[in-house]
mmCIF file of N, CA and C in Angstrom:
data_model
loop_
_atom_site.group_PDB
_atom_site.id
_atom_site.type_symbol
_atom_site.label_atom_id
_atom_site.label_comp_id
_atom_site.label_asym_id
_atom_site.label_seq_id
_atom_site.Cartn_x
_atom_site.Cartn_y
_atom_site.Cartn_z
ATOM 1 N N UNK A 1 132.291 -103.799 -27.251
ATOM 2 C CA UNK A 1 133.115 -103.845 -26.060
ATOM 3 C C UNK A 1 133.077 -105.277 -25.535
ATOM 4 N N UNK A 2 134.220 -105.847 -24.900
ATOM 5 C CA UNK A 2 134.030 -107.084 -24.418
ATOM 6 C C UNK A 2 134.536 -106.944 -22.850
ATOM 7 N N UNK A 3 133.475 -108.326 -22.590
ATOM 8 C CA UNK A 3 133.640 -107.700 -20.552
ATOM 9 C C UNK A 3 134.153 -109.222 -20.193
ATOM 10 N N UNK A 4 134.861 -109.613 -19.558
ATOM 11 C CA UNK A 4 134.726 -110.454 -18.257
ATOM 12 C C UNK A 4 134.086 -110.297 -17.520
ATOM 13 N N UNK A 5 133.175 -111.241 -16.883
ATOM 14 C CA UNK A 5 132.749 -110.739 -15.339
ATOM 15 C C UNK A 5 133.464 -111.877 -14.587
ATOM 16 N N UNK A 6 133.841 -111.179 -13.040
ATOM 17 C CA UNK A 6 134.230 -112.266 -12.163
ATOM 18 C C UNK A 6 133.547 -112.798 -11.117
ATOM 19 N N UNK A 7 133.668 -113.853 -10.525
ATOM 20 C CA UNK A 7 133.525 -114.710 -9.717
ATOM 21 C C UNK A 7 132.384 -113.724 -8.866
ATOM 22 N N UNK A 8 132.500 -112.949 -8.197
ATOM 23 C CA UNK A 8 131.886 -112.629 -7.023
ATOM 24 C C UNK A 8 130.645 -111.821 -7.292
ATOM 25 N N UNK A 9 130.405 -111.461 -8.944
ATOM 26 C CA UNK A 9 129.512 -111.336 -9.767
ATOM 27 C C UNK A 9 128.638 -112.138 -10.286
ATOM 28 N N UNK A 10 127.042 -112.097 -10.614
ATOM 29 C CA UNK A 10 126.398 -113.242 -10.794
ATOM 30 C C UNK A 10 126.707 -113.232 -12.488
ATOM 31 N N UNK A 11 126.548 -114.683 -13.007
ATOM 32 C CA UNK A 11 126.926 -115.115 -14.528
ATOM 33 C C UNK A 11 125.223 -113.770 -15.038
ATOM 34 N N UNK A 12 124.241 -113.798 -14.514
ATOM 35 C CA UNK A 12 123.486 -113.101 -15.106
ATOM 36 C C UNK A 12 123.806 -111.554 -15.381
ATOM 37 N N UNK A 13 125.164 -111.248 -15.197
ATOM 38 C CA UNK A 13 125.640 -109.759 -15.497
ATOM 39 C C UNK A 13 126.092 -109.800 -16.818
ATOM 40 N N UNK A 14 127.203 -111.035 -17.021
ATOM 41 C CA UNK A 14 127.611 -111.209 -18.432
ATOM 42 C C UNK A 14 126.195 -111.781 -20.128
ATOM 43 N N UNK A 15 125.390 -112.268 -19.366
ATOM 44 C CA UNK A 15 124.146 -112.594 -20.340
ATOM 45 C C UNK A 15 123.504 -110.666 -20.619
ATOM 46 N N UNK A 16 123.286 -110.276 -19.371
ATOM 47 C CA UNK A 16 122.607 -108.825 -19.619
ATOM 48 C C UNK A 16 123.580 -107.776 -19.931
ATOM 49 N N UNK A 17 124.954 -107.941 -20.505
ATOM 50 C CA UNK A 17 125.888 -107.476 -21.172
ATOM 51 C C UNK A 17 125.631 -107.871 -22.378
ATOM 52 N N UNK A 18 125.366 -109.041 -22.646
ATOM 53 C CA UNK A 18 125.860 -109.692 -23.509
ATOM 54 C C UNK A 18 124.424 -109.263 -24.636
ATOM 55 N N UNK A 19 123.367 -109.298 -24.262
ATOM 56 C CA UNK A 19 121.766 -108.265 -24.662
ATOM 57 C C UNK A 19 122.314 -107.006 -24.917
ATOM 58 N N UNK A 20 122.761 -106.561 -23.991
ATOM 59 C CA UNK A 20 123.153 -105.233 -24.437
ATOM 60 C C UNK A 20 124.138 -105.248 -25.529
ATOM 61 N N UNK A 21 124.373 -105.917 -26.518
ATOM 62 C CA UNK A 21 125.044 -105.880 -27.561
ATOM 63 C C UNK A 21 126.915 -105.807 -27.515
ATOM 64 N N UNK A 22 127.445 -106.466 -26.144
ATOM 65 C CA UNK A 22 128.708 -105.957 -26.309
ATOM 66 C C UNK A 22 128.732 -108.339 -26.071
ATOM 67 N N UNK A 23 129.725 -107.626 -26.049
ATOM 68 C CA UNK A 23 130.308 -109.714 -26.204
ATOM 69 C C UNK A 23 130.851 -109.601 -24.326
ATOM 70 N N UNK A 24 130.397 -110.742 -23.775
ATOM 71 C CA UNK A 24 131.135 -110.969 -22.001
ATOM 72 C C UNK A 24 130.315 -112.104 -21.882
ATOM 73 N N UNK A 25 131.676 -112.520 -21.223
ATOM 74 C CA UNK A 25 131.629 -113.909 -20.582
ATOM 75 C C UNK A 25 131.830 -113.965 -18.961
ATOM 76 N N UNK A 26 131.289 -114.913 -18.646
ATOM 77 C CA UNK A 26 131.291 -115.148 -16.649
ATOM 78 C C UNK A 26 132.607 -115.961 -16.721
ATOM 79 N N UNK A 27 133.496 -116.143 -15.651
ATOM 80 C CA UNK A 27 134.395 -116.720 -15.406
ATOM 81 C C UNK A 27 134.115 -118.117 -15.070
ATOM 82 N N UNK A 28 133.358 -118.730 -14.729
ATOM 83 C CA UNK A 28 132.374 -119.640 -14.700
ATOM 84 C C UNK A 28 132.161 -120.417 -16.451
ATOM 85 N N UNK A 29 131.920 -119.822 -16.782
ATOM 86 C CA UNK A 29 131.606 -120.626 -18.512
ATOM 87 C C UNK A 29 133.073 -120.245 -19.273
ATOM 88 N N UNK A 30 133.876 -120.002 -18.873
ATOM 89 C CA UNK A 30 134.969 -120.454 -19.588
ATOM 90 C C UNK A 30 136.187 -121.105 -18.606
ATOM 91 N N UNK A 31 135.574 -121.429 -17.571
ATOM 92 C CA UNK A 31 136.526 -122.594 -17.250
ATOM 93 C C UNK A 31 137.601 -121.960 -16.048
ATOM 94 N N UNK A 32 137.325 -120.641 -15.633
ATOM 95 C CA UNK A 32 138.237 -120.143 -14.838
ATOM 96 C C UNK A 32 137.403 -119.497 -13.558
ATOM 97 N N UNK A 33 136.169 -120.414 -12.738
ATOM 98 C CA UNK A 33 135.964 -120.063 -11.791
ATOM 99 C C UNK A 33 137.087 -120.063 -10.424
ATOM 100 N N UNK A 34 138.060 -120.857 -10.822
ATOM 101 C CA UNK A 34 138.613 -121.218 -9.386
ATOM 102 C C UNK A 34 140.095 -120.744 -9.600
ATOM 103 N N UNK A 35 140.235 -119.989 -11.023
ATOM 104 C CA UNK A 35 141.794 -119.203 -11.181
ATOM 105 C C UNK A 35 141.928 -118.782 -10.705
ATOM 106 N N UNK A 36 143.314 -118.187 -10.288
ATOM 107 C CA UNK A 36 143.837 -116.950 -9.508
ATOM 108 C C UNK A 36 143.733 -115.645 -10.303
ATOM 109 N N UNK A 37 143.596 -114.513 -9.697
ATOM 110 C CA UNK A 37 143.249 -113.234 -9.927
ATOM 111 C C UNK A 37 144.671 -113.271 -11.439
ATOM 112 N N UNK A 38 145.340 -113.564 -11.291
ATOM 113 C CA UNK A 38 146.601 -112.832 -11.764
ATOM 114 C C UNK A 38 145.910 -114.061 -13.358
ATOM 115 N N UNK A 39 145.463 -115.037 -13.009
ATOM 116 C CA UNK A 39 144.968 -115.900 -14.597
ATOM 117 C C UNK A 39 143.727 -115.238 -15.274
ATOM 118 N N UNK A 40 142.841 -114.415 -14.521
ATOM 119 C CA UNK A 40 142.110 -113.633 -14.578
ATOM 120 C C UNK A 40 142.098 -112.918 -15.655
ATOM 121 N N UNK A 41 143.258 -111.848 -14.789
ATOM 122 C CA UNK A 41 143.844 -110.864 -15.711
ATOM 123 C C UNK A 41 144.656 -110.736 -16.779
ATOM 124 N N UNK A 42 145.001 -112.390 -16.735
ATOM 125 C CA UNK A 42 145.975 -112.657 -18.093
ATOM 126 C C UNK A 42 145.222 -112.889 -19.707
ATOM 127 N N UNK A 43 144.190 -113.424 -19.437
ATOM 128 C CA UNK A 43 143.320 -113.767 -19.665
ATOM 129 C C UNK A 43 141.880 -112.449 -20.771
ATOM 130 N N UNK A 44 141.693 -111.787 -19.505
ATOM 131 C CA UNK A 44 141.494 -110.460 -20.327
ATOM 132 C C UNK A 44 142.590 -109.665 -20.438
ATOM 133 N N UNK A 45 143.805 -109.616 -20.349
ATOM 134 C CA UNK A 45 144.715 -108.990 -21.218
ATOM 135 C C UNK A 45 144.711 -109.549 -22.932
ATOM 136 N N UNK A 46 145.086 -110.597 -22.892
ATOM 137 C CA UNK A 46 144.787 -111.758 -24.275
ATOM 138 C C UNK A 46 143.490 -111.478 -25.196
ATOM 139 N N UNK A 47 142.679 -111.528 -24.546
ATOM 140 C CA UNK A 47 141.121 -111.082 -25.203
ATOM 141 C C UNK A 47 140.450 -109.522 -25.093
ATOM 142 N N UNK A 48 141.762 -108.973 -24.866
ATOM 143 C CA UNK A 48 140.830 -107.637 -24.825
ATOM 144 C C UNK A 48 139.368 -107.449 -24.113
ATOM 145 N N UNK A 49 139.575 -107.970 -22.878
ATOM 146 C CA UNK A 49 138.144 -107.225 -22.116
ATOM 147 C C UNK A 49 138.377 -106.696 -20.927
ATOM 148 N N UNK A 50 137.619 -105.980 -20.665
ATOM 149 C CA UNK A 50 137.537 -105.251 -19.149
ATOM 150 C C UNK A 50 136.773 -106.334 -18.612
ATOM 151 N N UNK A 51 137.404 -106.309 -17.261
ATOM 152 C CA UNK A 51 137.069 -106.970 -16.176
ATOM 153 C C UNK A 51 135.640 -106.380 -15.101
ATOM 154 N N UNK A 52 134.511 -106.920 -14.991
ATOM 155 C CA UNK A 52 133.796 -106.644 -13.979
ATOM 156 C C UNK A 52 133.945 -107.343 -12.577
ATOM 157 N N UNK A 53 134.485 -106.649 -11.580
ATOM 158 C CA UNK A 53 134.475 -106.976 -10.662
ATOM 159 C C UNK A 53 134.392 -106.270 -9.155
ATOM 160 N N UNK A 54 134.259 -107.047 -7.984
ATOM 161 C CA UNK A 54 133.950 -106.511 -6.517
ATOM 162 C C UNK A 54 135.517 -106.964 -5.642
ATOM 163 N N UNK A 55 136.671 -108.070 -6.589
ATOM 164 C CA UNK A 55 137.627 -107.614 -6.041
ATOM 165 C C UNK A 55 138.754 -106.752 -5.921
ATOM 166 N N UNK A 56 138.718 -106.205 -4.693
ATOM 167 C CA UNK A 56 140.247 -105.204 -4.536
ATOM 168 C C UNK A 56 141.322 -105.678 -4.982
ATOM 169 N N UNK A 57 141.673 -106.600 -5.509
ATOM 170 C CA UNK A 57 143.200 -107.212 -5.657
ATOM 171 C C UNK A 57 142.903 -106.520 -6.909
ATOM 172 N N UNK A 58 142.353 -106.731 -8.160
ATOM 173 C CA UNK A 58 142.152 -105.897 -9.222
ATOM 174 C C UNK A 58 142.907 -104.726 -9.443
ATOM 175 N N UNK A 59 142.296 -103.663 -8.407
ATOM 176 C CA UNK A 59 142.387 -102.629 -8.676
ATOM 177 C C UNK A 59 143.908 -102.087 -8.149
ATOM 178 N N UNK A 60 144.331 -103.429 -7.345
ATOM 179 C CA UNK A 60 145.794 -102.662 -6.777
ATOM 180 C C UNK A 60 146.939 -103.562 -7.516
ATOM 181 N N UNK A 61 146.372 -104.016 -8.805
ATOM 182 C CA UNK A 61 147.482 -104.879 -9.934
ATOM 183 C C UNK A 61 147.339 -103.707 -10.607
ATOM 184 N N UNK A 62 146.299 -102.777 -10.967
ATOM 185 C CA UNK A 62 146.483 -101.956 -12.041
ATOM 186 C C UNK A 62 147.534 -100.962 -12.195
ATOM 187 N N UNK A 63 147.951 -100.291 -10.775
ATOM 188 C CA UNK A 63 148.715 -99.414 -10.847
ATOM 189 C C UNK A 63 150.007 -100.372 -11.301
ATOM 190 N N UNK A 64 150.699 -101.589 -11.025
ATOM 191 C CA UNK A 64 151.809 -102.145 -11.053
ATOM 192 C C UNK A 64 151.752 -102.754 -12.425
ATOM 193 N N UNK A 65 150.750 -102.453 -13.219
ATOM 194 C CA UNK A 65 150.916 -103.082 -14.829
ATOM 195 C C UNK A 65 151.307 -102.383 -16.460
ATOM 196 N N UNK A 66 151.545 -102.259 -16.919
ATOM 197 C CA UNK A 66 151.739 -101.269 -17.844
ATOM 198 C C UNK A 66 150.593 -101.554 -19.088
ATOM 199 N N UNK A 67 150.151 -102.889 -18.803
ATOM 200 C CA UNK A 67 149.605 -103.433 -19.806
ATOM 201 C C UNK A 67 148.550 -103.861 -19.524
ATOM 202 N N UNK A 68 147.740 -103.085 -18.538
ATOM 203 C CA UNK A 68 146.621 -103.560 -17.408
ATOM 204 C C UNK A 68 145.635 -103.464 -18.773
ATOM 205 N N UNK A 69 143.883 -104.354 -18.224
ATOM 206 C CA UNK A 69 143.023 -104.478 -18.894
ATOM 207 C C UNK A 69 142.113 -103.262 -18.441
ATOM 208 N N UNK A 70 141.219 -102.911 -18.449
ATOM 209 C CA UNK A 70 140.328 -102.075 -17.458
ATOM 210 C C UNK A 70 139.530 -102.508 -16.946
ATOM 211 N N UNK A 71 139.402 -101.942 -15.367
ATOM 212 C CA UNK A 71 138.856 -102.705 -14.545
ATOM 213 C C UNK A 71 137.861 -102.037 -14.468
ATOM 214 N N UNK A 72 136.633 -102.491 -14.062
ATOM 215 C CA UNK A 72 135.311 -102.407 -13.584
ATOM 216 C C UNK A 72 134.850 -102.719 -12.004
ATOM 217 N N UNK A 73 135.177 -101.535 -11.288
ATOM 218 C CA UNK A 73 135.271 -101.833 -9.940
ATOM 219 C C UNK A 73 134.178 -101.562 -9.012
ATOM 220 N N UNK A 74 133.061 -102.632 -9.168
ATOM 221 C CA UNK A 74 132.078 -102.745 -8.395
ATOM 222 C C UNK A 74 131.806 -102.452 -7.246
ATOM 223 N N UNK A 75 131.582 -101.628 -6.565
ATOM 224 C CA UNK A 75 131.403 -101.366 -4.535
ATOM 225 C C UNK A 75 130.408 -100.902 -4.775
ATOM 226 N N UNK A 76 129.104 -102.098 -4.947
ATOM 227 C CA UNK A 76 127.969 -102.201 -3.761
ATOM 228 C C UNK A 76 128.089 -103.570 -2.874
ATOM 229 N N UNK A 77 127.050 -103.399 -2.086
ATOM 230 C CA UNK A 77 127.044 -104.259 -1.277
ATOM 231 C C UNK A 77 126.153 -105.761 -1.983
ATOM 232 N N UNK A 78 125.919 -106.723 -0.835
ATOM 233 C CA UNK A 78 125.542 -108.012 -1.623
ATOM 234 C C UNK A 78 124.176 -107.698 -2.075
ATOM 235 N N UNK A 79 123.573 -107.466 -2.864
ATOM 236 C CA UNK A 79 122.557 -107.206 -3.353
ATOM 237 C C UNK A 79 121.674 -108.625 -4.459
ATOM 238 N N UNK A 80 120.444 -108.888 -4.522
ATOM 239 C CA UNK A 80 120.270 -109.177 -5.953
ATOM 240 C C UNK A 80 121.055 -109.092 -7.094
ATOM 241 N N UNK A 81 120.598 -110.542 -7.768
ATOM 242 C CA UNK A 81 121.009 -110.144 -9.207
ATOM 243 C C UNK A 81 120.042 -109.142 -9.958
ATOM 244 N N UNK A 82 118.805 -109.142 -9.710
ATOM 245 C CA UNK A 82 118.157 -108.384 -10.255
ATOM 246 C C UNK A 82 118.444 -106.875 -10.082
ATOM 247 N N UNK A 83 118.028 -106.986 -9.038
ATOM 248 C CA UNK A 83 118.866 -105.412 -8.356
ATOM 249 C C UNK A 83 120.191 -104.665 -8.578
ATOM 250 N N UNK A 84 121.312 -105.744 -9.084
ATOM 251 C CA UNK A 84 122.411 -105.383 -9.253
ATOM 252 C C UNK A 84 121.961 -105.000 -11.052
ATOM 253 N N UNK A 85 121.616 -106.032 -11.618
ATOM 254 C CA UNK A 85 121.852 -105.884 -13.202
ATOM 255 C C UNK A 85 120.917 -103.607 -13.300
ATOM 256 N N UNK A 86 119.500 -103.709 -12.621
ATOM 257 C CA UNK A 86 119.089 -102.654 -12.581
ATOM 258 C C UNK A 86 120.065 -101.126 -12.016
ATOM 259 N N UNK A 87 120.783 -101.620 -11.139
ATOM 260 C CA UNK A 87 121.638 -100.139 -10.637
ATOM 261 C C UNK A 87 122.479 -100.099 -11.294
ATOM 262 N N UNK A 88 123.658 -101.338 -12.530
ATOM 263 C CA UNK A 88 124.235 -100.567 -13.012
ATOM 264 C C UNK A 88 123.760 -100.407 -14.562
ATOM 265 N N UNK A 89 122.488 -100.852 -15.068
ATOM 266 C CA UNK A 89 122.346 -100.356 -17.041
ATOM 267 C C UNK A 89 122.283 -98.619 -16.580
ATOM 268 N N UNK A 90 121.927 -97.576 -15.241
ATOM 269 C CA UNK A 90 121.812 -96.756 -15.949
ATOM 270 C C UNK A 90 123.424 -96.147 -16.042
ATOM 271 N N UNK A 91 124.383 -96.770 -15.549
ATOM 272 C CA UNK A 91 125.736 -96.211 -15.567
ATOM 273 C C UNK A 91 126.661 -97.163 -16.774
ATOM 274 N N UNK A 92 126.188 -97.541 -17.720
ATOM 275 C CA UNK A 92 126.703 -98.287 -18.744
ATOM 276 C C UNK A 92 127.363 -97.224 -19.872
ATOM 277 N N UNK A 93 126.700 -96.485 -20.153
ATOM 278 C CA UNK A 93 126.984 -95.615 -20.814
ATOM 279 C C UNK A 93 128.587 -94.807 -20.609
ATOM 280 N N UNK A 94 128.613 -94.250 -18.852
ATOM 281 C CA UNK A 94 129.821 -93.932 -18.447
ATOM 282 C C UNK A 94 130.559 -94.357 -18.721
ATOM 283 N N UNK A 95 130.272 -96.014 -18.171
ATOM 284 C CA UNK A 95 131.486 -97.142 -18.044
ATOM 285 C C UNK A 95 132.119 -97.650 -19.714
ATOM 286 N N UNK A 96 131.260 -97.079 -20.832
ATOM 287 C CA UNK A 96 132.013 -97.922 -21.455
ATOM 288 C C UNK A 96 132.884 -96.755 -22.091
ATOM 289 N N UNK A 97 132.156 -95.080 -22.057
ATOM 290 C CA UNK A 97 132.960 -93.877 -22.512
ATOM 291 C C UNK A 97 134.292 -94.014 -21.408
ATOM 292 N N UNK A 98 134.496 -94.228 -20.289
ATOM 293 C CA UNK A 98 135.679 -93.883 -19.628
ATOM 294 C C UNK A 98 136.343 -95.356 -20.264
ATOM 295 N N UNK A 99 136.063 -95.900 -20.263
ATOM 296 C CA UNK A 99 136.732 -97.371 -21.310
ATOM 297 C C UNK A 99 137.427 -97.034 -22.223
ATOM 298 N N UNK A 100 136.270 -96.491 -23.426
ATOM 299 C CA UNK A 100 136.884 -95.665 -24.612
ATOM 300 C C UNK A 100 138.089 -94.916 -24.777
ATOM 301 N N UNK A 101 137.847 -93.700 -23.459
ATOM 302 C CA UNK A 101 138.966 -92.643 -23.417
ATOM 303 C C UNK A 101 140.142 -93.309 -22.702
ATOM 304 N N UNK A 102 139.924 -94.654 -22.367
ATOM 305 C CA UNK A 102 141.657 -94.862 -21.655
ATOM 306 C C UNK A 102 142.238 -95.321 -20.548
ATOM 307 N N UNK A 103 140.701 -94.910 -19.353
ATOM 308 C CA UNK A 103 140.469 -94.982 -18.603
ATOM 309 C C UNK A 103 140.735 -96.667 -18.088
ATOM 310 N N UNK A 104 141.925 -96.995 -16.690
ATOM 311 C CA UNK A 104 142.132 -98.294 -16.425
ATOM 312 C C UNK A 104 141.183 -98.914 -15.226
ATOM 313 N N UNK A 105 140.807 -97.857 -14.363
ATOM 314 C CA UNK A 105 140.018 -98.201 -13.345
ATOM 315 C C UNK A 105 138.676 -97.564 -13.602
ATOM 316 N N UNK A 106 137.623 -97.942 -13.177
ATOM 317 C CA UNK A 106 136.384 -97.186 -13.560
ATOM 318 C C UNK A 106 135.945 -97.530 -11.838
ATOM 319 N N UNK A 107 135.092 -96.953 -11.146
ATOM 320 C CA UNK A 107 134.928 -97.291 -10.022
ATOM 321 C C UNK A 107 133.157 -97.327 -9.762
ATOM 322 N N UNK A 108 132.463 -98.082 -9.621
ATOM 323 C CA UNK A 108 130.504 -97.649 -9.848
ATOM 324 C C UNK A 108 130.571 -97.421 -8.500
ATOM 325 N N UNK A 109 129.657 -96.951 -7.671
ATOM 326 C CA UNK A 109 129.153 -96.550 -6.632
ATOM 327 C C UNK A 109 127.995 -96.357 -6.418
#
């Protein structure tokens, strides 16, 4: 599976993806910290990855796309990186089966 992570995510989500055996990159190491959402998404449209992220603009391009990537729609609050990478490995599993089946929005909580 391949992930983007974005901006408002720490780069240490895409390294502890990236352990976990799937391929993701931070928006940050390829040169698109300061793109607009819409270069974002062009971006993992092109490369085939789902997007990890905490912004709403995301999730309200998906309904208006036909050709959307899948989003990974983060709502916790500002937490650790440590803390964050720990609350979501045990929901990895979900996230990458609703991926699998088709699924454009995934929502963690």
């Amino acid at each position: 599976m391949r992930f983007l992570v974005d901006a408002q995510l720490p780069p240490a989500l895409a390294r502890y993806l990236s352990s976990a055996g799937h391929q993701a990159e931070h928006v940050y190491d390829i040169g698109l910290a300061a793109a607009s959402d819409r270069i974002i998404w062009n971006y993992a449209v092109s490369n085939h990855a789902a997007i990890f992220t905490k912004d709403e603009d995301f999730v309200s391009m998906v309904g208006t796309s036909a050709d959307a990537p899948p989003i990974v729609w983060v709502r916790v609050g500002n937490i650790g990186k440590q803390a964050l990478l720990t609350w979501i490995e045990p929901m990895m599993a979900r996230i990458i089966s609703e991926i699998e089946a088709g699924e454009k929005l995934i929502e963690i909580t």
